[in-house]
Coordinates of C-alpha atoms in Angstrom, one line a residue:
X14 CA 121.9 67.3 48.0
X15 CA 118.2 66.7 49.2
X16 CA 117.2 63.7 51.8
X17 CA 115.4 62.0 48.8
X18 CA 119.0 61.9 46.9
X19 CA 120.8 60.7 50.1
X20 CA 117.9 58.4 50.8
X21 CA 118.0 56.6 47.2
X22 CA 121.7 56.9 47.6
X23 CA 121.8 54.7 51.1
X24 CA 119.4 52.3 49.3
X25 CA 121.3 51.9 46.3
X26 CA 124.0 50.6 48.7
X27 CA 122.3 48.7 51.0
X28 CA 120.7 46.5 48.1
X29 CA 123.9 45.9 46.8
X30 CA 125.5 44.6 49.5
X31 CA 122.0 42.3 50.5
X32 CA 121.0 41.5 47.2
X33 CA 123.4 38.2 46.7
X34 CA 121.5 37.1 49.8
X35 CA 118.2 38.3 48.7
X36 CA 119.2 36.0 45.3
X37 CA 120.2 32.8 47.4
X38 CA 116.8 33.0 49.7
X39 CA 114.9 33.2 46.1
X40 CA 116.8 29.7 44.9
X41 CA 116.8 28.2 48.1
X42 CA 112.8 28.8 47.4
X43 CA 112.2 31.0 50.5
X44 CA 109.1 32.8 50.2
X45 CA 109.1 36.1 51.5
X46 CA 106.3 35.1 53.7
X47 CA 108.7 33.1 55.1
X48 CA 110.8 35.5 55.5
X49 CA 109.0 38.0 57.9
X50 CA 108.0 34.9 60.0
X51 CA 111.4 34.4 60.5
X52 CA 111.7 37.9 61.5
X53 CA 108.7 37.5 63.9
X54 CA 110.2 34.6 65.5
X55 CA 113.5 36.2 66.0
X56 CA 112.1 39.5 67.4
X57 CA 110.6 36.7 70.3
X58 CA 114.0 35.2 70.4
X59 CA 114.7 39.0 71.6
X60 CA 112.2 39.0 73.7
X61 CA 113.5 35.9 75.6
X62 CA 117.2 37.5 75.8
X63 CA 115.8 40.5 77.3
X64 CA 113.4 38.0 80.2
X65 CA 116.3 35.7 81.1
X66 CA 118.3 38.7 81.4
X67 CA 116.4 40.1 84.0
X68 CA 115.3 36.7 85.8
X69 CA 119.2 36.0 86.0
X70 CA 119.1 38.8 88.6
X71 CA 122.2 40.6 88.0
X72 CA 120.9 43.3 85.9
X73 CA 124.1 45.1 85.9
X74 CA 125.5 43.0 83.6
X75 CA 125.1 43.9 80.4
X76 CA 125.9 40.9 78.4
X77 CA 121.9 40.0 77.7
X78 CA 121.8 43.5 76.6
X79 CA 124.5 42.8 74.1
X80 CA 123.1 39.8 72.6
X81 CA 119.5 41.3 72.5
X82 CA 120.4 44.2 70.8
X83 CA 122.7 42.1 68.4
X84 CA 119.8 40.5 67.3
X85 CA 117.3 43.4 66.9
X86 CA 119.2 44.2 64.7
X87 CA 119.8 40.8 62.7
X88 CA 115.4 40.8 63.0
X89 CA 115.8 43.9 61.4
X90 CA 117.9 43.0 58.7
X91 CA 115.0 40.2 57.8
X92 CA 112.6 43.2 57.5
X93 CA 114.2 44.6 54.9
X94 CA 114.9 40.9 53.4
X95 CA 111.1 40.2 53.0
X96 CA 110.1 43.4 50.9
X97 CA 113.4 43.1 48.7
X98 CA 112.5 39.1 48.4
X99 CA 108.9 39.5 47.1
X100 CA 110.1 42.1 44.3
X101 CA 113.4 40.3 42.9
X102 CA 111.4 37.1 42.6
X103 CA 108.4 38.9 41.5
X104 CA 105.8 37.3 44.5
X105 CA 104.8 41.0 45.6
X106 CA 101.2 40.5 46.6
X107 CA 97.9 42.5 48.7
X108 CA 98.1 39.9 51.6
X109 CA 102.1 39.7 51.7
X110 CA 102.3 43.4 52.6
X111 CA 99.4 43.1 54.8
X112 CA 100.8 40.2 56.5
X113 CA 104.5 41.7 56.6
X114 CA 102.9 45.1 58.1
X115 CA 101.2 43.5 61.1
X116 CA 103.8 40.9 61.7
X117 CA 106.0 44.1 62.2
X118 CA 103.8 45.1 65.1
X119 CA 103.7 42.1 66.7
X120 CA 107.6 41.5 66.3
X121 CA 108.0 45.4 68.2
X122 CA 105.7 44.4 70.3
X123 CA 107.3 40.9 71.7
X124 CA 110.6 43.4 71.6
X125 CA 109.5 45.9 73.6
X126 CA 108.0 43.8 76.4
X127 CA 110.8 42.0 76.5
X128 CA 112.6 45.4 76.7
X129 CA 110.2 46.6 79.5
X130 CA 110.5 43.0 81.3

């Protein structure tokens, strides 16, 4: 078994499990647009975690750590969202990937200087 088998494999999976989601955001008329601002604004939401974490002054305890890498990971999962959004309701555009690709850096950005913080 090659990695492109076991790539298309783990895809295969992971769209079945998100794609009842990806469905509602489409009828709740989500664009996916909207979708990686959510991201965005999350990954700042991270950010914040990470700042109050470290202004609280007791940077042993691990708790801000928790939550902020809980949600990385939920702003991850709305990566993903955006992409599978604009090709099951057929909105795939130039500009959408454009705007999803440098929202990305920003959103790593606002994550790692809150990381760094």
């Amino acid at each position: 078994m090659n990695f492109a088998t076991i790539r298309a494999a783990l895809q295969a999976g992971i769209y079945k499990v998100i794609n009842p989601f990806v469905r509602l955001l489409i009828k709740l008329g989500f664009t996916p647009n909207a979708v990686t601002l959510t991201g965005l604004l999350l990954n700042i939401g991270v950010a914040i975690v990470f700042i109050v974490g470290g202004e609280e002054g007791n940077r042993g305890d691990l708790r801000y750590v928790g939550w902020g890498g809980a949600l990385i990971l939920f702003a991850g999962l709305f990566d993903m969202l955006d992409g599978q959004v604009a090709r099951l309701g057929n909105m795939k555009s130039t500009y959408g990937a454009m705007f999803d690709s440098v929202l990305d850096r920003y959103s790593e950005l606002f994550t790692f200087l809150g990381i760094c913080y």
